[in-house]
XYZ file of C-alpha atoms in Angstrom:
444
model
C 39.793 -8.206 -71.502
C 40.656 -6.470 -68.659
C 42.305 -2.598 -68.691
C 44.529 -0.602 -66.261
C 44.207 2.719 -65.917
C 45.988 5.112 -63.746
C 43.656 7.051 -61.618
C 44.486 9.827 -59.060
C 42.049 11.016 -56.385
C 42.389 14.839 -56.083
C 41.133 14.400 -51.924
C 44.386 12.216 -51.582
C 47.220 14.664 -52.551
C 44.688 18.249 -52.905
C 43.871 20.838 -49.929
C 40.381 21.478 -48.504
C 41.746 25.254 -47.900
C 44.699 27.902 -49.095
C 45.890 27.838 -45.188
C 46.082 23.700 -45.202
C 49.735 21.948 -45.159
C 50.158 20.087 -48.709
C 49.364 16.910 -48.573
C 52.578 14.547 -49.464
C 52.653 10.536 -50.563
C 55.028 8.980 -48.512
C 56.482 5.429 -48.307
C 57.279 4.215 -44.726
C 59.837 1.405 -46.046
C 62.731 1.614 -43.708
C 64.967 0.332 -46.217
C 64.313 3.820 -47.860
C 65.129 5.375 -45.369
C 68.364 4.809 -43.782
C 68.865 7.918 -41.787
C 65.715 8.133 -39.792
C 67.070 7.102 -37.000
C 69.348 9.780 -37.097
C 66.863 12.340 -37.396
C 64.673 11.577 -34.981
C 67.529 11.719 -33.077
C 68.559 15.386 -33.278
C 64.660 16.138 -32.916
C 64.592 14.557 -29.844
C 67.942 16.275 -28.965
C 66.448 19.499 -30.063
C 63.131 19.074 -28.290
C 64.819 18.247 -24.847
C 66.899 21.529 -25.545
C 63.825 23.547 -26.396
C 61.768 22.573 -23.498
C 64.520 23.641 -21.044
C 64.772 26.491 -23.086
C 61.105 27.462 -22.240
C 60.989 26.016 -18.572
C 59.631 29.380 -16.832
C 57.461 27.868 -13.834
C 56.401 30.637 -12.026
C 53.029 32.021 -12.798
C 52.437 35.047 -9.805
C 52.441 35.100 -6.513
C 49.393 36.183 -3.965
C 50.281 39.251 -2.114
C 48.631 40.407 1.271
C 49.490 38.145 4.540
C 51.391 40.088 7.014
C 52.711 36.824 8.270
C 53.972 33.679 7.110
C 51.709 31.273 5.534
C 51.557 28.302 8.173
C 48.299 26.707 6.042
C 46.713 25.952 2.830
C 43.118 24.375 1.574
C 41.796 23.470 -1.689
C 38.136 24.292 -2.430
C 36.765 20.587 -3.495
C 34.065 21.966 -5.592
C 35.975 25.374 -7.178
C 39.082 25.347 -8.617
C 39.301 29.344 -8.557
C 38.694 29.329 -4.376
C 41.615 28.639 -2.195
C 42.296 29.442 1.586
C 44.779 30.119 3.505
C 46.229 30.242 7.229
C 48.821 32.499 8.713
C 50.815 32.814 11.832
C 49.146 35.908 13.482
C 45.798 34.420 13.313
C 44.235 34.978 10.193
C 42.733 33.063 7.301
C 42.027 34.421 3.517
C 40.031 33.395 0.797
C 41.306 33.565 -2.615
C 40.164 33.983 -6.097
C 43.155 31.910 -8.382
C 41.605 33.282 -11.477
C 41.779 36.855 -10.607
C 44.706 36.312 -8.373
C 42.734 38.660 -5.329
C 41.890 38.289 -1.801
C 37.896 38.031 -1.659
C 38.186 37.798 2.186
C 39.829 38.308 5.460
C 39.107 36.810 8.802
C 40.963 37.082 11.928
C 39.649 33.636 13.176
C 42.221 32.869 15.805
C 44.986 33.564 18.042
C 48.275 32.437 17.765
C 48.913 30.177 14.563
C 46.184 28.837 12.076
C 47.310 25.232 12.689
C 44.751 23.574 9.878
C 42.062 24.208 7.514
C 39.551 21.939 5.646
C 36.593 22.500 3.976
C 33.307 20.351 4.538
C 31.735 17.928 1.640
C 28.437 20.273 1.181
C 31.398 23.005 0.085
C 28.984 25.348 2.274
C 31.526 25.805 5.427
C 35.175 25.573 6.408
C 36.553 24.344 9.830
C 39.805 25.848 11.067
C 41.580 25.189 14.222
C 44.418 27.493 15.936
C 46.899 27.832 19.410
C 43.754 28.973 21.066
C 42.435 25.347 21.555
C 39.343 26.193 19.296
C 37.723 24.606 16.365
C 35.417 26.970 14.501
C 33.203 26.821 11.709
C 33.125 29.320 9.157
C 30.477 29.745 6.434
C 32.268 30.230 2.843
C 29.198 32.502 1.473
C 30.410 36.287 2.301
C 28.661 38.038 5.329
C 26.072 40.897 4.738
C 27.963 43.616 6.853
C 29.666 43.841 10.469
C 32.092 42.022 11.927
C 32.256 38.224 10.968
C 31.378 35.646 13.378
C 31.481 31.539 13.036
C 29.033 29.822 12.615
C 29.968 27.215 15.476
C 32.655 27.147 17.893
C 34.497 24.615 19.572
C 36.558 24.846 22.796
C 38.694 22.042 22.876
C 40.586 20.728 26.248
C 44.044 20.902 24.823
C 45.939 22.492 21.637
C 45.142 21.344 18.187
C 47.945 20.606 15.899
C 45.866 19.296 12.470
C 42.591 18.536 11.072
C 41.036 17.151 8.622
C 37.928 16.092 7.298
C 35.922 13.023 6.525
C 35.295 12.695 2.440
C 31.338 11.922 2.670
C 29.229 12.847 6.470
C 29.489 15.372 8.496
C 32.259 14.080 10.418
C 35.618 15.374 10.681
C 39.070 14.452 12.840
C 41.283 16.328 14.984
C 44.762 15.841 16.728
C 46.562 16.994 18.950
C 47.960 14.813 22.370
C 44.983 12.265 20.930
C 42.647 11.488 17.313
C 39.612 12.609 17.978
C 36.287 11.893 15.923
C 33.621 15.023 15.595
C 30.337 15.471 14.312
C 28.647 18.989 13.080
C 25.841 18.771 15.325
C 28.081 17.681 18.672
C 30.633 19.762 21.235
C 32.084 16.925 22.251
C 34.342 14.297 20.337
C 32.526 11.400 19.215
C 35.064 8.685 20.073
C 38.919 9.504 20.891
C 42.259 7.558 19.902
C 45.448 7.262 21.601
C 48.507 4.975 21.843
C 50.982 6.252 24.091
C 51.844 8.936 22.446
C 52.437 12.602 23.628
C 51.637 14.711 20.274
C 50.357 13.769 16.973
C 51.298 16.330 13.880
C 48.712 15.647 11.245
C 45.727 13.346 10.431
C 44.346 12.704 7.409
C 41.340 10.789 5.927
C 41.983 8.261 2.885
C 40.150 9.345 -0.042
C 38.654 6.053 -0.986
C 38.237 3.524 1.862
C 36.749 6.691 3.832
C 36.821 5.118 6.900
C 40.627 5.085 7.649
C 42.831 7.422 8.719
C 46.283 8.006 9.730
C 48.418 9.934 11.759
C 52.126 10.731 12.834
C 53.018 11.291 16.157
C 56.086 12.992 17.784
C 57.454 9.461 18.848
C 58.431 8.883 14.756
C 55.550 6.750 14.836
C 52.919 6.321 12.008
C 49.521 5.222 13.699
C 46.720 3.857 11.283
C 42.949 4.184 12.092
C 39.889 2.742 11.545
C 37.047 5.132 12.603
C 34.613 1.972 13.033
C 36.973 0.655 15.721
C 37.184 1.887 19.352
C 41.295 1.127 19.440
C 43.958 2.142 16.854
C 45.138 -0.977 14.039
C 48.519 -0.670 13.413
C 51.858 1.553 14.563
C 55.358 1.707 12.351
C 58.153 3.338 13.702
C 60.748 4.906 11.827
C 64.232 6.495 12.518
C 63.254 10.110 12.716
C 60.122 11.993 12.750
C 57.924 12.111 9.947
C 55.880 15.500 9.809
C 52.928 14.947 7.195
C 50.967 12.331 5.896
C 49.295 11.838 2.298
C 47.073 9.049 0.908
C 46.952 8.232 -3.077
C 43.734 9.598 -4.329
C 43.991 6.414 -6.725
C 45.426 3.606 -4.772
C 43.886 3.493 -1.307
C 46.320 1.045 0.059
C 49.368 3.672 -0.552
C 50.287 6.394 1.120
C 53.280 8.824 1.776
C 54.676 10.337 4.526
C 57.503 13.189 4.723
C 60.351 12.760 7.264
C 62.957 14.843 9.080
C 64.986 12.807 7.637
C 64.856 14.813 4.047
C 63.253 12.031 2.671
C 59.952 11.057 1.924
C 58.565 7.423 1.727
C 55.994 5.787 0.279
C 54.328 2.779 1.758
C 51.704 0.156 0.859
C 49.656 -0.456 4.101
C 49.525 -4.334 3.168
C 53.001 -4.634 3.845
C 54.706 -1.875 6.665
C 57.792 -3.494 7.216
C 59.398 -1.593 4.585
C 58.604 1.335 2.022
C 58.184 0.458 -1.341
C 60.154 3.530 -2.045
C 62.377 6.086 -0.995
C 62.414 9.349 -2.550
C 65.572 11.466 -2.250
C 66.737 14.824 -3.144
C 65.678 17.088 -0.258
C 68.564 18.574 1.382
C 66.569 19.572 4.534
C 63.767 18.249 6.263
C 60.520 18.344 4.042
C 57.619 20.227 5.539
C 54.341 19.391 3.615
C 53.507 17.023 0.416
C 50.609 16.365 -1.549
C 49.777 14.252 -4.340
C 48.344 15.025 -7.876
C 44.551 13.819 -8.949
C 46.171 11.089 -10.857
C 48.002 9.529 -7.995
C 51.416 9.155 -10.260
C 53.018 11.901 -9.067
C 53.476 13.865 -5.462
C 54.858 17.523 -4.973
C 56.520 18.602 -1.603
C 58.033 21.399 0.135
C 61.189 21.384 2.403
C 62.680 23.371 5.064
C 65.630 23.673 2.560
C 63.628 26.604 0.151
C 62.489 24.345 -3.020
C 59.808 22.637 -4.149
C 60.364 19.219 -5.326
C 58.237 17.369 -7.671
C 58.262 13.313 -7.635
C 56.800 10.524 -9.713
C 55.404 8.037 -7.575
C 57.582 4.800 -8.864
C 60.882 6.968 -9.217
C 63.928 7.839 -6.552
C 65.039 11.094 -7.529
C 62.678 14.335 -8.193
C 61.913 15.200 -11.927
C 61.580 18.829 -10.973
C 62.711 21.844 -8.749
C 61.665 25.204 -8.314
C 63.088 27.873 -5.844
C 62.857 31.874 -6.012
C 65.996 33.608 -4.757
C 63.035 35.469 -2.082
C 61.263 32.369 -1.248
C 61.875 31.378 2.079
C 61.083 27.717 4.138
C 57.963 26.253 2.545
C 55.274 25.553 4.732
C 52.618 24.107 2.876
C 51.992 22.855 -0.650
C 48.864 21.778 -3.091
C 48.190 20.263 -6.144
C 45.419 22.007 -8.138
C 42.573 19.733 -8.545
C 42.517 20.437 -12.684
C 46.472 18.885 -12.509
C 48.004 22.275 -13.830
C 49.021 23.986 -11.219
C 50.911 24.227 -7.676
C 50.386 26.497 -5.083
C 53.003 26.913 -2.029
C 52.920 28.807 0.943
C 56.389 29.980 2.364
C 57.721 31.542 5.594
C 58.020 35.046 4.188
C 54.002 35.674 3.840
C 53.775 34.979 -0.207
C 51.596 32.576 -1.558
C 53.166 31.059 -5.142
C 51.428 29.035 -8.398
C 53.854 27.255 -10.345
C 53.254 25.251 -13.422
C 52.914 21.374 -12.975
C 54.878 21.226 -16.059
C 57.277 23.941 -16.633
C 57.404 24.012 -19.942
C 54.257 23.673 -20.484
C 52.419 26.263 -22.407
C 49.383 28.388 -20.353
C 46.041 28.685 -22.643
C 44.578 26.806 -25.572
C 46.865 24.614 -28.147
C 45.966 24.530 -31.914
C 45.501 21.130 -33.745
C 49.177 21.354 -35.237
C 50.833 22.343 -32.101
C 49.206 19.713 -30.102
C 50.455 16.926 -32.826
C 53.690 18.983 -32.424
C 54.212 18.195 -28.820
C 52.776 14.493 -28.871
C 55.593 13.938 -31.652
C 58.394 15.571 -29.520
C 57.429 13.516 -26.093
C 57.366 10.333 -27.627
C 60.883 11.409 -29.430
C 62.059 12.159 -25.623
C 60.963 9.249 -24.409
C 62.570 6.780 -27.566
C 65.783 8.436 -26.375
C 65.704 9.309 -23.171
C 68.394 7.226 -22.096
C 71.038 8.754 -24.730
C 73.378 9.965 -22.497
C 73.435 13.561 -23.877
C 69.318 13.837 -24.105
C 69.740 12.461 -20.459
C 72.030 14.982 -19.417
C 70.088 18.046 -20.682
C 66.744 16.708 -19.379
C 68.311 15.976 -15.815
C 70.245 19.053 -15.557
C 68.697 21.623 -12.917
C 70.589 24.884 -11.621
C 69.840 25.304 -7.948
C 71.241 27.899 -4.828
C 74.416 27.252 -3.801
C 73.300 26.312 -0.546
C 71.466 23.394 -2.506
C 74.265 22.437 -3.930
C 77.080 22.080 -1.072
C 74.692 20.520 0.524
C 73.537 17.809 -1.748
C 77.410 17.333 -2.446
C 77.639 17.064 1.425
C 74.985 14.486 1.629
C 76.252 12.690 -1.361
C 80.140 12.278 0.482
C 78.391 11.149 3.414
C 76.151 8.509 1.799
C 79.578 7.239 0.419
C 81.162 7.561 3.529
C 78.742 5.084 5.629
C 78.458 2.979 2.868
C 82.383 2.423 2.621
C 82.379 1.760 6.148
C 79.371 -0.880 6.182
C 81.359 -2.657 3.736
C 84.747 -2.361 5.584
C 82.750 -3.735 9.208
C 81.863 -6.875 6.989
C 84.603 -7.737 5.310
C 86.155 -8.185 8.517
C 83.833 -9.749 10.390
C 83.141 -13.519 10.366
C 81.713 -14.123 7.330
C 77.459 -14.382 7.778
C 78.194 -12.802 11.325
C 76.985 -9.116 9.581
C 74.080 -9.041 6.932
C 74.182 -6.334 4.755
C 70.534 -4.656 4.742
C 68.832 -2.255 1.921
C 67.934 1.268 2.168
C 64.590 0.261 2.203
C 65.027 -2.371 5.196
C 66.628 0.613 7.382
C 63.661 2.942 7.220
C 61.205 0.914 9.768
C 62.490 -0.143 13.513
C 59.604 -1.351 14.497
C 55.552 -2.463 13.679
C 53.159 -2.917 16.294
C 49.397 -4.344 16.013
């Protein structure tokens, strides 16, 4: 004969502690629970409203160039260390954590047109208007006035630099690419393609033997340092003024045009960009890309900071200061937290990656908290009201007429594109994408 007996667990319903949450049996049958939907509703409308609510971006700002800040370097081996070029000449070295300047060196004259730091994390190369490159040990000098540890005296002016991921090698431009080595004055091999000015190189992070530039003729010219002869050359409409690979995907890359757009292209297939990402009102300066290769921030001529998820249009983020002025350059902290700009009126800025994200170290409940809010935002984040509160960005007026500007114009074209064909001979006039307008030309 067999007996039931009812039999509790005290572990199941009883508390380890006085400070634990009591524990609660619950049954997860929907049909007892007809409202849930509702619920999580509001919390997800709540939670949208609360993180706008606590948006506040700005951490401090680095006081103590006397010009503006022209360029910017990441340390690849210290996330505290970051340095910096100005217009008059001189470079800094910064300590994030205590938010100081550690050291100043007036290393050239005119502009600081580039800095990079070397794999060993032992030396930095910076190049300037004076046609130099010099090398610059990052270990602080004894006493007296600092010299470099190598200098350089190029035959023309160099306009960027960057350097190679693994050896000793590293790559200028300026009217060509040239390839140099530590131990060597002169360039180890030399690129050109018709061009009268290049703007920026830069290496790719994982097939380390490629680079890319973009030259004054809107071109975008793609290296292989193996080679003796460029690969490949894609002309767009307008100029494009940087160049960043993926640190993920090492056939993408991104480039930032005059055009105050940026596009992102697959190197497989440069007829076209696989996207175009808008909201710039004003050509965009500088862009770089987070560790994880989903997402890019960039800085425009127009005073904001943009940031944008690799497979989306339209920026998730802006930031702007009413003081901050044209942004020059822009990082992405190596740890993913943090973003550092450099802007034409001599301040260096960190901003949060996510703005509402909170600085320091999260308890167990608040970090179960925020997990259960996010994935409540993104259930219903294509309610129209949670939409509208988690799009909705206040930014200067100048901004604004602007974008409304750009947005009339858009219309305007587009309205006139599809006036030309409707009274043309039908198939005379093919209507084209965005996407197929970008590119004019590709040359191997």
């Amino acid at each position: 004969m067999k007996i039931k007996v009812i039999s509790r667990n005290p572990d199941d319903y009883g508390r380890e502690t006085k400070r634990d949450i009591q524990r609660l049996p619950r049954n997860y049958d929907p049909s007892l629970h007809p409202f849930e939907s509702a619920r999580e509703y509001t919390r997800a409308l709540n939670a949208t409203k609360l993180e706008r609510v606590f948006a506040k971006p700005f951490v401090g700002a680095l006081d103590g160039h006397r010009d503006g800040v022209n360029c910017m370097a990441k340390h690849p081996g210290s996330l505290s260390t970051l340095l910096t070029g100005a217009c008059d000449g001189e470079i800094r070295i910064w300590n994030l954590a205590s938010r100081d300047c550690r050291r100043t060196i007036q290393a050239h004259t005119g502009f600081v047109r580039g800095i990079c730091v070397t794999p060993d994390h032992d030396n930095f190369l910076s190049i300037g208007d004076d046609k130099t490159i010099k090398m610059w040990s990052l270990s602080a000098p004894g006493t007296g006035e600092e010299e470099p540890v190598h200098t350089i005296l190029g035959k023309n002016i160099f306009t960027g630099i960057d350097h190679h991921w693994k050896d000793t090698t590293f790559a200028t431009c300026g009217q060509t690419v040239d390839i140099w080595d530590h131990a060597r004055a002169e360039p180890l091999r030399s690129f050109s393609w018709g061009v009268d000015s290049l703007n920026c190189v830069s290496f790719n992070p994982i097939e380390k033997h490629y680079l890319a530039s973009c030259a004054a003729d809107r071109s975008i010219i793609l290296y292989d340092m193996r080679g003796s002869s460029p690969l490949r050359k894609v002309i767009l409409n307008m100029r494009s003024n940087v160049i960043a690979w993926n640190p993920m995907e090492a056939f993408v890359f991104t480039v930032a045009n005059e055009d105050h757009n940026l596009y992102s292209f697959d190197i497989r297939r440069l007829t076209s960009p696989f996207n175009i990402h808008m909201d710039h009102v004003n050509a965009v300066l500088d862009l770089d890309y987070s560790p994880t290769g989903r997402e890019f921030v960039s800085g425009s001529f127009d005073k904001t900071i943009r940031i944008f998820q690799l497979d989306k249009g339209r920026s998730r983020e802006v930031y702007h200061t009413k003081r901050m002025q044209r942004v020059f350059c822009i990082k992405w902290s190596l740890d993913n937290k943090y973003i550092l700009s450099g802007s034409d009126e001599t301040n260096i800025r960190i901003w949060k990656a996510k703005a509402a994200e909170k600085i320091g170290k999260l308890t167990p409940r608040e970090e179960s908290a925020l997990t259960y809010n996010d994935k409540l935002k993104e259930k219903f984040q294509h309610h129209p009201q949670v939409r509208r509160i988690a799009r909705h960005r206040h930014v200067p007026k100048e901004v604004y007429h602007l974008t409304r500007q750009t947005r009339i114009m858009k219309d305007s074209r587009r309205r006139k594109e599809d006036n030309r064909i409707r009274h043309s001979k039908p198939g005379s006039i093919k209507k084209k994408r965005e996407r197929e307008k970008v590119v004019v030309a590709e040359q191997e």
